Amino acid sequence: MAAAIDLRLDFDGDGLRRVARASRDGRQVRRLLALAAIYDGATRSEAARIGGVGLQIVRDWVVRFNERGPDGLIDGKAPGAQSLLSTEQRHALLRIVEAGPIPASHGVVRWRLIDLAQWIWDEFAISISKQTLSRELRTSGYRKLTARPRHHAQDADAIPAFKKVSPPSWQQSGQRSPAARP
């Protein structure tokens, strides 16, 4: 069995409890209290019982705490999956979106996500879903534009009858004299 990793010397049990009291992250508080017990002389098994975890997890907490202090015990955001497109491919995609399609060569007059996905397949042999492509374009500052919905049987002559007129202009009434008030 490997020797226990020593905790940092710039903290103590009471100091960690103060930090835990001020923290708003419940998971960090649990980890800080488990490490505070170790500072006070508890075994790693007792600290694991306090934290509700196993010994390996307590060891991981000690390593994170020694490297980054109390902030190392806060769970960070998971990085997520890597982008399917490289930087050069993303720049090529943005250039073609900005230039717009050429109807003779691309076969479309307006880019749709499915058309761009097909272009990416033709150019780079990368299969990308519409959702992923939409996310790539949104992170680059593009938004999907849609036309305002229009009913197929809309009567153009009836539109003026349903238009809203400009709001009435309100006029302030004159001041009433104190004698005229009831």
PDB file of C-alpha atoms in Angstrom:
ATOM      1  CA  MET A   1       0.000   0.000   0.000  1.00  0.00           C
ATOM      2  CA  ALA A   2       1.374   3.427  -0.942  1.00  0.00           C
ATOM      3  CA  ALA A   3       2.118   6.060   1.657  1.00  0.00           C
ATOM      4  CA  ALA A   4      -0.510   8.739   2.224  1.00  0.00           C
ATOM      5  CA  ILE A   5       0.028  12.030   0.424  1.00  0.00           C
ATOM      6  CA  ASP A   6       0.641  14.878   2.863  1.00  0.00           C
ATOM      7  CA  LEU A   7      -1.700  17.858   2.825  1.00  0.00           C
ATOM      8  CA  ARG A   8      -0.519  21.420   2.246  1.00  0.00           C
ATOM      9  CA  LEU A   9       0.972  23.155   5.251  1.00  0.00           C
ATOM     10  CA  ASP A  10      -0.617  26.577   4.636  1.00  0.00           C
ATOM     11  CA  PHE A  11      -4.066  25.378   5.823  1.00  0.00           C
ATOM     12  CA  ASP A  12      -5.398  23.702   8.941  1.00  0.00           C
ATOM     13  CA  GLY A  13      -8.677  22.073   9.977  1.00  0.00           C
ATOM     14  CA  ASP A  14     -10.241  25.259  11.352  1.00  0.00           C
ATOM     15  CA  GLY A  15      -9.225  27.235   8.270  1.00  0.00           C
ATOM     16  CA  LEU A  16     -10.849  24.681   5.974  1.00  0.00           C
ATOM     17  CA  ARG A  17     -14.028  24.757   8.055  1.00  0.00           C
ATOM     18  CA  ARG A  18     -14.138  28.568   7.679  1.00  0.00           C
ATOM     19  CA  VAL A  19     -13.748  28.221   3.921  1.00  0.00           C
ATOM     20  CA  ALA A  20     -16.460  25.534   3.911  1.00  0.00           C
ATOM     21  CA  ARG A  21     -18.810  27.800   5.861  1.00  0.00           C
ATOM     22  CA  ALA A  22     -18.377  30.563   3.273  1.00  0.00           C
ATOM     23  CA  SER A  23     -18.764  28.261   0.269  1.00  0.00           C
ATOM     24  CA  ARG A  24     -22.023  27.924  -1.649  1.00  0.00           C
ATOM     25  CA  ASP A  25     -21.021  24.719  -3.440  1.00  0.00           C
ATOM     26  CA  GLY A  26     -22.264  21.694  -1.482  1.00  0.00           C
ATOM     27  CA  ARG A  27     -19.793  19.298  -3.062  1.00  0.00           C
ATOM     28  CA  GLN A  28     -16.870  21.559  -2.217  1.00  0.00           C
ATOM     29  CA  VAL A  29     -18.121  21.853   1.379  1.00  0.00           C
ATOM     30  CA  ARG A  30     -18.274  18.056   1.733  1.00  0.00           C
ATOM     31  CA  ARG A  31     -14.740  17.713   0.384  1.00  0.00           C
ATOM     32  CA  LEU A  32     -13.390  20.514   2.579  1.00  0.00           C
ATOM     33  CA  LEU A  33     -14.917  18.968   5.706  1.00  0.00           C
ATOM     34  CA  ALA A  34     -13.401  15.583   4.879  1.00  0.00           C
ATOM     35  CA  LEU A  35      -9.968  17.184   4.442  1.00  0.00           C
ATOM     36  CA  ALA A  36     -10.449  19.201   7.642  1.00  0.00           C
ATOM     37  CA  ALA A  37     -10.934  15.908   9.478  1.00  0.00           C
ATOM     38  CA  ILE A  38      -7.609  14.686   8.055  1.00  0.00           C
ATOM     39  CA  TYR A  39      -5.922  17.870   9.283  1.00  0.00           C
ATOM     40  CA  ASP A  40      -7.374  17.192  12.735  1.00  0.00           C
ATOM     41  CA  GLY A  41      -5.839  13.705  12.809  1.00  0.00           C
ATOM     42  CA  ALA A  42      -8.578  11.485  11.374  1.00  0.00           C
ATOM     43  CA  THR A  43      -7.602   8.588   9.148  1.00  0.00           C
ATOM     44  CA  ARG A  44      -8.257   8.607   5.424  1.00  0.00           C
ATOM     45  CA  SER A  45     -10.939   5.961   5.984  1.00  0.00           C
ATOM     46  CA  GLU A  46     -12.750   8.236   8.438  1.00  0.00           C
ATOM     47  CA  ALA A  47     -12.449  11.127   5.976  1.00  0.00           C
ATOM     48  CA  ALA A  48     -13.886   8.881   3.257  1.00  0.00           C
ATOM     49  CA  ARG A  49     -16.812   8.052   5.529  1.00  0.00           C
ATOM     50  CA  ILE A  50     -17.373  11.778   6.231  1.00  0.00           C
ATOM     51  CA  GLY A  51     -17.267  12.532   2.508  1.00  0.00           C
ATOM     52  CA  GLY A  52     -19.389   9.533   1.607  1.00  0.00           C
ATOM     53  CA  VAL A  53     -16.808   8.212  -0.870  1.00  0.00           C
ATOM     54  CA  GLY A  54     -14.002   5.663  -1.153  1.00  0.00           C
ATOM     55  CA  LEU A  55     -10.322   6.023  -0.313  1.00  0.00           C
ATOM     56  CA  GLN A  56      -9.265   6.610  -3.916  1.00  0.00           C
ATOM     57  CA  ILE A  57     -11.631   9.577  -4.197  1.00  0.00           C
ATOM     58  CA  VAL A  58     -10.215  11.084  -0.993  1.00  0.00           C
ATOM     59  CA  ARG A  59      -6.733  10.678  -2.466  1.00  0.00           C
ATOM     60  CA  ASP A  60      -7.887  12.480  -5.627  1.00  0.00           C
ATOM     61  CA  TRP A  61      -9.287  15.309  -3.465  1.00  0.00           C
ATOM     62  CA  VAL A  62      -5.958  15.612  -1.625  1.00  0.00           C
ATOM     63  CA  VAL A  63      -4.057  15.830  -4.915  1.00  0.00           C
ATOM     64  CA  ARG A  64      -6.462  18.474  -6.278  1.00  0.00           C
ATOM     65  CA  PHE A  65      -6.342  20.416  -3.007  1.00  0.00           C
ATOM     66  CA  ASN A  66      -2.537  20.368  -2.907  1.00  0.00           C
ATOM     67  CA  GLU A  67      -2.319  21.632  -6.499  1.00  0.00           C
ATOM     68  CA  ARG A  68      -4.989  24.365  -6.497  1.00  0.00           C
ATOM     69  CA  GLY A  69      -6.109  24.900  -2.917  1.00  0.00           C
ATOM     70  CA  PRO A  70      -9.803  25.031  -1.944  1.00  0.00           C
ATOM     71  CA  ASP A  71     -10.789  26.086  -5.471  1.00  0.00           C
ATOM     72  CA  GLY A  72      -9.414  22.792  -6.753  1.00  0.00           C
ATOM     73  CA  LEU A  73     -12.249  21.000  -4.970  1.00  0.00           C
ATOM     74  CA  ILE A  74     -14.911  22.702  -7.103  1.00  0.00           C
ATOM     75  CA  ASP A  75     -16.094  20.642 -10.047  1.00  0.00           C
ATOM     76  CA  GLY A  76     -15.299  22.421 -13.276  1.00  0.00           C
ATOM     77  CA  LYS A  77     -17.392  22.355 -16.394  1.00  0.00           C
ATOM     78  CA  ALA A  78     -16.729  19.304 -18.523  1.00  0.00           C
ATOM     79  CA  PRO A  79     -14.943  20.234 -21.741  1.00  0.00           C
ATOM     80  CA  GLY A  80     -17.377  18.368 -23.985  1.00  0.00           C
ATOM     81  CA  ALA A  81     -16.655  16.699 -27.288  1.00  0.00           C
ATOM     82  CA  GLN A  82     -14.032  18.051 -29.659  1.00  0.00           C
ATOM     83  CA  SER A  83     -15.271  19.885 -32.727  1.00  0.00           C
ATOM     84  CA  LEU A  84     -15.545  17.787 -35.864  1.00  0.00           C
ATOM     85  CA  LEU A  85     -14.142  20.619 -37.978  1.00  0.00           C
ATOM     86  CA  SER A  86     -10.575  21.850 -37.743  1.00  0.00           C
ATOM     87  CA  THR A  87      -9.836  25.576 -37.706  1.00  0.00           C
ATOM     88  CA  GLU A  88      -9.016  25.602 -41.428  1.00  0.00           C
ATOM     89  CA  GLN A  89     -12.200  23.692 -42.268  1.00  0.00           C
ATOM     90  CA  ARG A  90     -14.267  26.060 -40.128  1.00  0.00           C
ATOM     91  CA  HIS A  91     -12.753  29.069 -41.917  1.00  0.00           C
ATOM     92  CA  ALA A  92     -13.535  27.476 -45.295  1.00  0.00           C
ATOM     93  CA  LEU A  93     -17.126  26.897 -44.159  1.00  0.00           C
ATOM     94  CA  LEU A  94     -17.477  30.513 -43.033  1.00  0.00           C
ATOM     95  CA  ARG A  95     -16.042  31.751 -46.342  1.00  0.00           C
ATOM     96  CA  ILE A  96     -18.551  29.756 -48.365  1.00  0.00           C
ATOM     97  CA  VAL A  97     -21.456  30.826 -46.127  1.00  0.00           C
ATOM     98  CA  GLU A  98     -20.398  34.456 -46.470  1.00  0.00           C
ATOM     99  CA  ALA A  99     -20.003  34.197 -50.261  1.00  0.00           C
ATOM    100  CA  GLY A 100     -23.324  32.418 -50.713  1.00  0.00           C
ATOM    101  CA  PRO A 101     -24.074  29.544 -53.052  1.00  0.00           C
ATOM    102  CA  ILE A 102     -23.470  29.610 -56.784  1.00  0.00           C
ATOM    103  CA  PRO A 103     -26.643  28.103 -58.273  1.00  0.00           C
ATOM    104  CA  ALA A 104     -24.850  26.627 -61.283  1.00  0.00           C
ATOM    105  CA  SER A 105     -22.242  24.743 -59.255  1.00  0.00           C
ATOM    106  CA  HIS A 106     -23.928  24.191 -55.881  1.00  0.00           C
ATOM    107  CA  GLY A 107     -27.437  23.569 -57.213  1.00  0.00           C
ATOM    108  CA  VAL A 108     -29.119  25.784 -54.592  1.00  0.00           C
ATOM    109  CA  VAL A 109     -29.992  29.467 -54.396  1.00  0.00           C
ATOM    110  CA  ARG A 110     -29.876  29.702 -50.597  1.00  0.00           C
ATOM    111  CA  TRP A 111     -27.781  27.717 -48.119  1.00  0.00           C
ATOM    112  CA  ARG A 112     -29.668  25.312 -45.911  1.00  0.00           C
ATOM    113  CA  LEU A 113     -27.982  23.327 -43.172  1.00  0.00           C
ATOM    114  CA  ILE A 114     -28.402  20.112 -45.114  1.00  0.00           C
ATOM    115  CA  ASP A 115     -26.767  21.721 -48.174  1.00  0.00           C
ATOM    116  CA  LEU A 116     -23.824  22.893 -46.076  1.00  0.00           C
ATOM    117  CA  ALA A 117     -23.514  19.428 -44.537  1.00  0.00           C
ATOM    118  CA  GLN A 118     -23.371  17.966 -48.042  1.00  0.00           C
ATOM    119  CA  TRP A 119     -20.722  20.538 -49.032  1.00  0.00           C
ATOM    120  CA  ILE A 120     -18.636  19.561 -45.979  1.00  0.00           C
ATOM    121  CA  TRP A 121     -18.929  15.907 -46.997  1.00  0.00           C
ATOM    122  CA  ASP A 122     -17.917  16.688 -50.582  1.00  0.00           C
ATOM    123  CA  GLU A 123     -14.959  18.859 -49.561  1.00  0.00           C
ATOM    124  CA  PHE A 124     -13.609  17.183 -46.424  1.00  0.00           C
ATOM    125  CA  ALA A 125     -15.336  13.757 -46.267  1.00  0.00           C
ATOM    126  CA  ILE A 126     -16.694  14.593 -42.806  1.00  0.00           C
ATOM    127  CA  SER A 127     -20.209  13.468 -41.950  1.00  0.00           C
ATOM    128  CA  ILE A 128     -21.825  16.135 -39.774  1.00  0.00           C
ATOM    129  CA  SER A 129     -25.414  16.350 -38.549  1.00  0.00           C
ATOM    130  CA  LYS A 130     -27.627  19.378 -39.051  1.00  0.00           C
ATOM    131  CA  GLN A 131     -27.682  20.015 -35.298  1.00  0.00           C
ATOM    132  CA  THR A 132     -23.899  19.951 -35.005  1.00  0.00           C
ATOM    133  CA  LEU A 133     -23.496  22.179 -38.047  1.00  0.00           C
ATOM    134  CA  SER A 134     -26.050  24.606 -36.627  1.00  0.00           C
ATOM    135  CA  ARG A 135     -24.074  24.718 -33.364  1.00  0.00           C
ATOM    136  CA  GLU A 136     -20.839  25.395 -35.282  1.00  0.00           C
ATOM    137  CA  LEU A 137     -22.457  28.267 -37.184  1.00  0.00           C
ATOM    138  CA  ARG A 138     -24.040  29.733 -34.032  1.00  0.00           C
ATOM    139  CA  THR A 139     -20.687  29.810 -32.246  1.00  0.00           C
ATOM    140  CA  SER A 140     -19.316  31.683 -35.269  1.00  0.00           C
ATOM    141  CA  GLY A 141     -21.999  34.354 -34.929  1.00  0.00           C
ATOM    142  CA  TYR A 142     -24.490  33.183 -37.556  1.00  0.00           C
ATOM    143  CA  ARG A 143     -28.196  32.723 -36.859  1.00  0.00           C
ATOM    144  CA  LYS A 144     -30.822  30.840 -38.786  1.00  0.00           C
ATOM    145  CA  LEU A 145     -33.103  33.252 -40.606  1.00  0.00           C
ATOM    146  CA  THR A 146     -36.658  32.221 -41.334  1.00  0.00           C
ATOM    147  CA  ALA A 147     -39.370  34.009 -43.248  1.00  0.00           C
ATOM    148  CA  ARG A 148     -42.454  35.171 -41.462  1.00  0.00           C
ATOM    149  CA  PRO A 149     -45.141  32.487 -41.753  1.00  0.00           C
ATOM    150  CA  ARG A 150     -47.861  33.154 -44.287  1.00  0.00           C
ATOM    151  CA  HIS A 151     -51.082  31.246 -44.786  1.00  0.00           C
ATOM    152  CA  HIS A 152     -51.381  29.609 -48.187  1.00  0.00           C
ATOM    153  CA  ALA A 153     -54.932  30.902 -48.729  1.00  0.00           C
ATOM    154  CA  GLN A 154     -54.292  34.431 -47.533  1.00  0.00           C
ATOM    155  CA  ASP A 155     -56.506  37.101 -49.127  1.00  0.00           C
ATOM    156  CA  ALA A 156     -54.422  40.136 -50.051  1.00  0.00           C
ATOM    157  CA  ASP A 157     -57.526  42.369 -50.169  1.00  0.00           C
ATOM    158  CA  ALA A 158     -58.500  41.507 -46.573  1.00  0.00           C
ATOM    159  CA  ILE A 159     -55.132  42.455 -45.042  1.00  0.00           C
ATOM    160  CA  PRO A 160     -55.857  46.218 -44.639  1.00  0.00           C
ATOM    161  CA  ALA A 161     -59.018  45.461 -42.662  1.00  0.00           C
ATOM    162  CA  PHE A 162     -57.010  43.633 -39.995  1.00  0.00           C
ATOM    163  CA  LYS A 163     -54.037  45.975 -39.749  1.00  0.00           C
ATOM    164  CA  LYS A 164     -53.569  47.727 -36.461  1.00  0.00           C
ATOM    165  CA  VAL A 165     -54.022  51.449 -36.573  1.00  0.00           C
ATOM    166  CA  SER A 166     -51.603  53.760 -34.842  1.00  0.00           C
ATOM    167  CA  PRO A 167     -52.250  54.108 -31.117  1.00  0.00           C
ATOM    168  CA  PRO A 168     -54.491  56.980 -30.055  1.00  0.00           C
ATOM    169  CA  SER A 169     -52.709  60.097 -28.947  1.00  0.00           C
ATOM    170  CA  TRP A 170     -53.472  60.909 -25.363  1.00  0.00           C
ATOM    171  CA  GLN A 171     -53.981  64.469 -24.302  1.00  0.00           C
ATOM    172  CA  GLN A 172     -53.565  65.672 -20.795  1.00  0.00           C
ATOM    173  CA  SER A 173     -56.752  67.104 -19.391  1.00  0.00           C
ATOM    174  CA  GLY A 174     -56.685  70.599 -18.037  1.00  0.00           C
ATOM    175  CA  GLN A 175     -56.009  71.228 -14.368  1.00  0.00           C
ATOM    176  CA  ARG A 176     -59.133  71.445 -12.309  1.00  0.00           C
ATOM    177  CA  SER A 177     -59.344  74.185  -9.785  1.00  0.00           C
ATOM    178  CA  PRO A 178     -59.336  73.175  -6.104  1.00  0.00           C
ATOM    179  CA  ALA A 179     -62.849  74.547  -5.723  1.00  0.00           C
ATOM    180  CA  ALA A 180     -64.170  72.255  -8.463  1.00  0.00           C
ATOM    181  CA  ARG A 181     -62.912  69.091  -6.798  1.00  0.00           C
ATOM    182  CA  PRO A 182     -65.577  67.076  -4.930  1.00  0.00           C
TER     183      PRO A 182
END
